[in-house]
mmCIF file of C-alpha atoms in Angstrom:
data_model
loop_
_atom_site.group_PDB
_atom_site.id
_atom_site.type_symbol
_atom_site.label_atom_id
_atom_site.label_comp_id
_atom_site.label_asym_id
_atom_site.label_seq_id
_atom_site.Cartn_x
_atom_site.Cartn_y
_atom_site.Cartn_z
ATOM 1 C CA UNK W 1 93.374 309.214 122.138
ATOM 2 C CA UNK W 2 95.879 310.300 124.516
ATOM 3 C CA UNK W 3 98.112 312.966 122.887
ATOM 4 C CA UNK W 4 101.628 311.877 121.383
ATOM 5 C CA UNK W 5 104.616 313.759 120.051
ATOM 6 C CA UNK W 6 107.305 312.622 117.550
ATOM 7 C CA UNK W 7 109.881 314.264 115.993
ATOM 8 C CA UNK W 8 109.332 315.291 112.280
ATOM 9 C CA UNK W 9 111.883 313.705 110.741
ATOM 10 C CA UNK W 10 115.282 311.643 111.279
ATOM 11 C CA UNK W 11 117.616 309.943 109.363
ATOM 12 C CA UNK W 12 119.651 306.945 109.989
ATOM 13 C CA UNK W 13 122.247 304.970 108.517
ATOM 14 C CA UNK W 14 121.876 302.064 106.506
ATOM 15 C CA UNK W 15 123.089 299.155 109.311
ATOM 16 C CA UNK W 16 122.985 301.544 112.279
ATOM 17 C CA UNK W 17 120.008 300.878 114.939
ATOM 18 C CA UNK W 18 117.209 303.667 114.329
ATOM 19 C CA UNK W 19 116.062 304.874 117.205
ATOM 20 C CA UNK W 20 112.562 307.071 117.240
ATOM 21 C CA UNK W 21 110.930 308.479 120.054
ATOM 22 C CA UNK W 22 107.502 309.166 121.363
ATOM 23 C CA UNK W 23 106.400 311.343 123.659
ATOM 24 C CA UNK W 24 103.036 310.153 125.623
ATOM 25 C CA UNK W 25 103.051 312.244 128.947
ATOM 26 C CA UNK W 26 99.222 312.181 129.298
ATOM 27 C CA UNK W 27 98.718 308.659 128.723
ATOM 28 C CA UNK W 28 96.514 306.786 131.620
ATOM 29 C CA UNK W 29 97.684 302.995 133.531
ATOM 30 C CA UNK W 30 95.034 300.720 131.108
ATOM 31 C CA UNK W 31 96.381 302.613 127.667
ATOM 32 C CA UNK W 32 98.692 300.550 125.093
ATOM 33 C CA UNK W 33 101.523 302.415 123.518
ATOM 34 C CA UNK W 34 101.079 301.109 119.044
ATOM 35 C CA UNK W 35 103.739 301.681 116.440
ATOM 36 C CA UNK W 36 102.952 301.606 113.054
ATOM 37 C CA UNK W 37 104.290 302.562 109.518
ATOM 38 C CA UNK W 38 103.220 303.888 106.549
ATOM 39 C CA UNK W 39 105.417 302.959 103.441
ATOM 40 C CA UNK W 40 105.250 305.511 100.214
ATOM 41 C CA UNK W 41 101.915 304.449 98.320
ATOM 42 C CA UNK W 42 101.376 301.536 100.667
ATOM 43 C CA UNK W 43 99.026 301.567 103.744
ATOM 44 C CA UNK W 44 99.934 301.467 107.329
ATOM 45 C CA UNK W 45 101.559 298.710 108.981
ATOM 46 C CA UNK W 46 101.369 297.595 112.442
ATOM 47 C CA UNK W 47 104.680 296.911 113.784
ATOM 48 C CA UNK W 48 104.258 296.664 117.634
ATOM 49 C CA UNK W 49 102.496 297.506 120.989
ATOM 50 C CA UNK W 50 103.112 297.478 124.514
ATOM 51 C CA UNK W 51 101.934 298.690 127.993
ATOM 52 C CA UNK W 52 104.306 298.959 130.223
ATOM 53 C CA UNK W 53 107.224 296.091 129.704
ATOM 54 C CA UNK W 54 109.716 296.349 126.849
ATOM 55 C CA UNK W 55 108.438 294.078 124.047
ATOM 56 C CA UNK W 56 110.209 292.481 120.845
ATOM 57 C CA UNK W 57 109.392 291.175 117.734
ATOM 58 C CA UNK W 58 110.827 289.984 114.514
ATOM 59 C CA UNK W 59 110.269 293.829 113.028
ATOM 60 C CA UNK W 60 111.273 295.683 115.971
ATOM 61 C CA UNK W 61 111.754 296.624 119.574
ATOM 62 C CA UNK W 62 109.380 298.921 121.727
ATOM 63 C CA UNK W 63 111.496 300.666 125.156
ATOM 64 C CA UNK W 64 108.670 302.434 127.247
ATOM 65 C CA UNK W 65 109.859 304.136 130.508
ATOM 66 C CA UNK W 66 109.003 302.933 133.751
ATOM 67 C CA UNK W 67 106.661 306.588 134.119
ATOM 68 C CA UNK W 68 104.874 305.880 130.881
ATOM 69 C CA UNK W 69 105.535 309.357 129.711
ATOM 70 C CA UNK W 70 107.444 308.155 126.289
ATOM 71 C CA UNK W 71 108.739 305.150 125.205
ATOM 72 C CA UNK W 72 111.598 304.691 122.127
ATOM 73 C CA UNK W 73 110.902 302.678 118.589
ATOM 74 C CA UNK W 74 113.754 300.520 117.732
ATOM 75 C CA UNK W 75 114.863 298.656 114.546
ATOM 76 C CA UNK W 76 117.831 297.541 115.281
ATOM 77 C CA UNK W 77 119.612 296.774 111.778
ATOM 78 C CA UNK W 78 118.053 299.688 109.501
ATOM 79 C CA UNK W 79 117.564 299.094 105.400
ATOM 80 C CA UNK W 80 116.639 301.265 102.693
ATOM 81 C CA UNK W 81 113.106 299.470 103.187
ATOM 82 C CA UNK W 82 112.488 300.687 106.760
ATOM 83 C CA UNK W 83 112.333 304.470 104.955
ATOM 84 C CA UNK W 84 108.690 305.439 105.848
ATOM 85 C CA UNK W 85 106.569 307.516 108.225
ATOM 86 C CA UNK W 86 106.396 305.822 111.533
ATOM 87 C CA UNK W 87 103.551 306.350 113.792
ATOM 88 C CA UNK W 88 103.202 306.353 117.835
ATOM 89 C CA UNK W 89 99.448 305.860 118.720
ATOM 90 C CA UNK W 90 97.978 305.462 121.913
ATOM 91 C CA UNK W 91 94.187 304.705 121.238
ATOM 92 C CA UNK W 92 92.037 305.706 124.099
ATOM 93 C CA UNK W 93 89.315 302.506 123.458
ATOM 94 C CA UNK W 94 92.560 300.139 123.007
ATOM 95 C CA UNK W 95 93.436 299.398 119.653
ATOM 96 C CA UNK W 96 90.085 298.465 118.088
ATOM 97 C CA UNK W 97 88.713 301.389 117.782
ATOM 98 C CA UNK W 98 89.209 303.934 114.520
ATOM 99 C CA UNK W 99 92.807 304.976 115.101
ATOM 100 C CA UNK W 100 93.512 308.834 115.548
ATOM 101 C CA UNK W 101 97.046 309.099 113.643
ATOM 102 C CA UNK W 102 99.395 312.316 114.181
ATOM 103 C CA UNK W 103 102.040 313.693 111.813
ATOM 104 C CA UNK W 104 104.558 310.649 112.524
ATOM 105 C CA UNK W 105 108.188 310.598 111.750
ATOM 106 C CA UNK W 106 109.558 310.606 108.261
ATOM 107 C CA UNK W 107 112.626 308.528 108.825
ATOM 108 C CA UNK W 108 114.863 308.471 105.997
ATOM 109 C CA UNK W 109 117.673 305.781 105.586
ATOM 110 C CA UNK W 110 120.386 306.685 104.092
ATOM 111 C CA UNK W 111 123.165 304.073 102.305
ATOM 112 C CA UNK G 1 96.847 288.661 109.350
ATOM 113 C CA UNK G 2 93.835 290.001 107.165
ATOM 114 C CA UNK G 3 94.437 290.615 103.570
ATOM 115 C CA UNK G 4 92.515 292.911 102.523
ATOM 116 C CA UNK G 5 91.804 294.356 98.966
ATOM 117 C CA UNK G 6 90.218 298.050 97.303
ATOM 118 C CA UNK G 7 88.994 298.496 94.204
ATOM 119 C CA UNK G 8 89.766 300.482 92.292
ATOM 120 C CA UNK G 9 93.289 301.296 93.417
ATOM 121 C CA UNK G 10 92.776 304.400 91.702
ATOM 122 C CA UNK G 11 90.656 307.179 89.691
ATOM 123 C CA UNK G 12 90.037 310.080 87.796
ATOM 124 C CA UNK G 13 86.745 311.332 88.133
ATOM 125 C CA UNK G 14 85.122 314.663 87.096
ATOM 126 C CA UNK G 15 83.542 317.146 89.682
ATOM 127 C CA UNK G 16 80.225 316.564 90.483
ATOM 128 C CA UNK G 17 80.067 312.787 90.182
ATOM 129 C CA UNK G 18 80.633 309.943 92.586
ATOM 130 C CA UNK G 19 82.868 306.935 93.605
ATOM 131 C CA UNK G 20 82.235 303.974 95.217
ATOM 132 C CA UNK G 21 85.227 302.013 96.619
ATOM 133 C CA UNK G 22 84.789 298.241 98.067
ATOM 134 C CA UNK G 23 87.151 296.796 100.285
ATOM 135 C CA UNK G 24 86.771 293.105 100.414
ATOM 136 C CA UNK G 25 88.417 291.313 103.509
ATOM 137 C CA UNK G 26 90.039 287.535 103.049
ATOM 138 C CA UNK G 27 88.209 286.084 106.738
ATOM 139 C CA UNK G 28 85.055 287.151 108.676
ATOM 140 C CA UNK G 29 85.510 290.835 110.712
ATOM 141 C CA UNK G 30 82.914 292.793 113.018
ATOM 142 C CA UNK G 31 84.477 296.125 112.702
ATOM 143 C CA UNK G 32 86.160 297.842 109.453
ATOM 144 C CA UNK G 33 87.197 301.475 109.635
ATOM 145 C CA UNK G 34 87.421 304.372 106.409
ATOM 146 C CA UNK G 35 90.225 306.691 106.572
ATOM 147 C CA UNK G 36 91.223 309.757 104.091
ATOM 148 C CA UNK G 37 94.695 310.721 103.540
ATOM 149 C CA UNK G 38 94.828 314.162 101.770
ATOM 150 C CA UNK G 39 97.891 315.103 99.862
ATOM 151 C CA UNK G 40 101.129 315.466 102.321
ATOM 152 C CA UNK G 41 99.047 314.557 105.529
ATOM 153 C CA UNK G 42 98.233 312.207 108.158
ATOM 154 C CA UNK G 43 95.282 309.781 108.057
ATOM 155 C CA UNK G 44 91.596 311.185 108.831
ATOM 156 C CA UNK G 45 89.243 308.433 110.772
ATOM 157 C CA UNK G 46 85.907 309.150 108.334
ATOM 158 C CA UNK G 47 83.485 306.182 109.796
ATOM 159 C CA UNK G 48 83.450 303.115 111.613
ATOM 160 C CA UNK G 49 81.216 300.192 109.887
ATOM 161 C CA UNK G 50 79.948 297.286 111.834
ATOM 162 C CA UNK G 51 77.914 294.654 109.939
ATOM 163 C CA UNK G 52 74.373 295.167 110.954
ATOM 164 C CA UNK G 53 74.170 298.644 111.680
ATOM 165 C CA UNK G 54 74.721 302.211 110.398
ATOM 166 C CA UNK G 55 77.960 303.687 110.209
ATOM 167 C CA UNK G 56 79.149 305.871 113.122
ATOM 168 C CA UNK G 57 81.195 308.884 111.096
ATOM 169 C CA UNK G 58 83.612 311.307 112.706
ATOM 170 C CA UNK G 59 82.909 315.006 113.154
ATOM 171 C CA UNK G 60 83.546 316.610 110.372
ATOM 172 C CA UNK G 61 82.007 313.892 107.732
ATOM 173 C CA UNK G 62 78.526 313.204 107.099
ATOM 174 C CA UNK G 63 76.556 310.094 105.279
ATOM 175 C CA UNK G 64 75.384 311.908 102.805
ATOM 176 C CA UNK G 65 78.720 313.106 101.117
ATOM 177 C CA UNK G 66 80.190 309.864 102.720
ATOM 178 C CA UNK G 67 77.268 306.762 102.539
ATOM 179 C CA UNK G 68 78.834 302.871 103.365
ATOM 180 C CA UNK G 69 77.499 299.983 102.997
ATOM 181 C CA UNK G 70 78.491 296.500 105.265
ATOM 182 C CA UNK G 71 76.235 293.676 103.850
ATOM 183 C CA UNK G 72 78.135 291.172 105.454
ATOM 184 C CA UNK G 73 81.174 290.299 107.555
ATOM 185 C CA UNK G 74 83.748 290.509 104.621
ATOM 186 C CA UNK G 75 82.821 293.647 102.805
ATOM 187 C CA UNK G 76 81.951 297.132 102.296
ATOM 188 C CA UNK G 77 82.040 299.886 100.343
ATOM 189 C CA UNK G 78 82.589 303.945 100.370
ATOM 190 C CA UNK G 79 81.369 306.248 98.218
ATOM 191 C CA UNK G 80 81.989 309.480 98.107
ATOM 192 C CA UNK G 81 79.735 311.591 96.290
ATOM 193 C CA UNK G 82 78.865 315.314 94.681
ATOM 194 C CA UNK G 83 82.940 314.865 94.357
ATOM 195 C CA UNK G 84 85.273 318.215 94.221
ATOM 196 C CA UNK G 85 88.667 318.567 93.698
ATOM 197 C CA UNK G 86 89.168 318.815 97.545
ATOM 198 C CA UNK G 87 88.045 315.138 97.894
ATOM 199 C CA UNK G 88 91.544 314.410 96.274
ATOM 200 C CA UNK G 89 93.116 311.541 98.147
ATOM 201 C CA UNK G 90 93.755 308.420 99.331
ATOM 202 C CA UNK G 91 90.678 306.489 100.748
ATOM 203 C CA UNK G 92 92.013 303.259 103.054
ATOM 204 C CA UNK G 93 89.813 300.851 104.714
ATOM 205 C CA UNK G 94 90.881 298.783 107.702
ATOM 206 C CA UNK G 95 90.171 296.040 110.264
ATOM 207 C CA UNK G 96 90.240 294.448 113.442
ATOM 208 C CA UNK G 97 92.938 291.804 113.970
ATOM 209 C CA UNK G 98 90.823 289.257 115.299
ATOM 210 C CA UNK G 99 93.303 286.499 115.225
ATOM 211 C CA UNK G 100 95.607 287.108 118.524
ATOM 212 C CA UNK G 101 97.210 289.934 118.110
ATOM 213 C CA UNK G 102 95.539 292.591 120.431
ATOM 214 C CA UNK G 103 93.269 294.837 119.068
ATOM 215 C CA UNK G 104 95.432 296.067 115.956
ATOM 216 C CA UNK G 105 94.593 296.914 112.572
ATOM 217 C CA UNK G 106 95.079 295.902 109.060
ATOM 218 C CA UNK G 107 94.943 298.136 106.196
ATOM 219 C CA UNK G 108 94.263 298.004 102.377
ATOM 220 C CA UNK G 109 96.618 299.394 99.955
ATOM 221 C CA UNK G 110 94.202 302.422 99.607
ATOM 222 C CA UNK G 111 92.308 304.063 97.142
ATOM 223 C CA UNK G 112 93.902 306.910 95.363
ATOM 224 C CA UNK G 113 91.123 309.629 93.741
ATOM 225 C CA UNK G 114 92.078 312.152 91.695
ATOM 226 C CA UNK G 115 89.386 314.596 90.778
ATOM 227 C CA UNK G 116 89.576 317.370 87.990
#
């Protein structure tokens, strides 16, 4: 899996957009950018991919730069339930292989 | 979206004695994935299990402390055996998405071993 780096932790205000980068710089043209999240005591949760175009869903957005080097998490009205450790994964055999996960971002949301 | 279920959610278990943990899967999957999270860290890849064949493991784990079973297309199990207090985690399985969403995965709510 191509190599990806996060910040450690961040906090954000309940309400506010959270914001949480990913840097990717040795990611190749066929390779998807996946977020996912890991609640306390729950398991991890996929919460979006993409490959080069911005994508939405109902959980999130996903910005990824027109190089490919990094791309930006967003959740765009932060609760205290979005507090978890959020993951940027970009699997080398797409996303069906075992997943190779890195130390993530703790983001904490604060009231 | 896959539900998926473990049993048991979690365990005590003495040194020197083994665990099996099943993970049973609500709709039909080829591939389901173990993972270990040890205390405070990120999730380890152990083994891939396809139905039909033996489990491809990671570097680093080996069937014999780490044997799976896939019977069939909704199920397997984990066990890990000759356990030491190092084998102290939380064991997840996972699958394919198979219904549209591109190659992601679901995971169970993990397995949490505690061993004295």
């Amino acid at each position: 899996d191509a190599k990806t780096t996060q910040p450690p932790s961040m906090d954000c205000a309940e309400g506010r957009a959270a914001n949480l980068p990913c840097n990717h710089s040795t990611i190749s043209g066929n390779e998807y950018v996946y977020w996912y999240r890991q609640i306390h005591s729950q398991g991890p949760q996929y919460i979006i991919h993409g490959l080069k175009n911005n994508e939405t869903n109902e959980m999130a957005s996903l910005i990824i730069t027109e190089d490919r080097k990094s791309s930006t998490l967003i959740l765009p009205h932060a609760t205290l339930r979005d507090t978890a450790v959020y993951y940027c994964i970009v699997p080398k055999g797409g996303g069906a292989d075992g997943l190779t996960f890195g130390k993530g971002t703790h983001l904490i949301i604060q009231p | 979206s896959a539900v998926i279920s473990q049993k048991p959610s979690r365990d005590i278990c003495q040194r020197g004695t083994s665990l099996t943990i099943q993970c049973q899967v609500d709709s039909q999957v080829t591939m389901m994935f173990w993972y270990r999270q040890q205390p405070g860290q990120s999730l380890t890849l152990i083994a891939t299990a396809n139905q039909g064949s033996e489990a491809t493991y990671e570097s680093g784990f080996v069937i014999d402390k780490f044997p799976i079973s896939r019977p069939n297309l909704t199920f397997s199990t984990l066990t890990v055996s000759n356990l030491s207090p190092e084998d102290s985690s939380i064991y997840l399985c996972s699958v394919e998405d198979t219904t549209g969403v591109r190659e992601t995965q679901y995971f169970g709510p993990g397995t949490r071993l505690l061993v004295l």
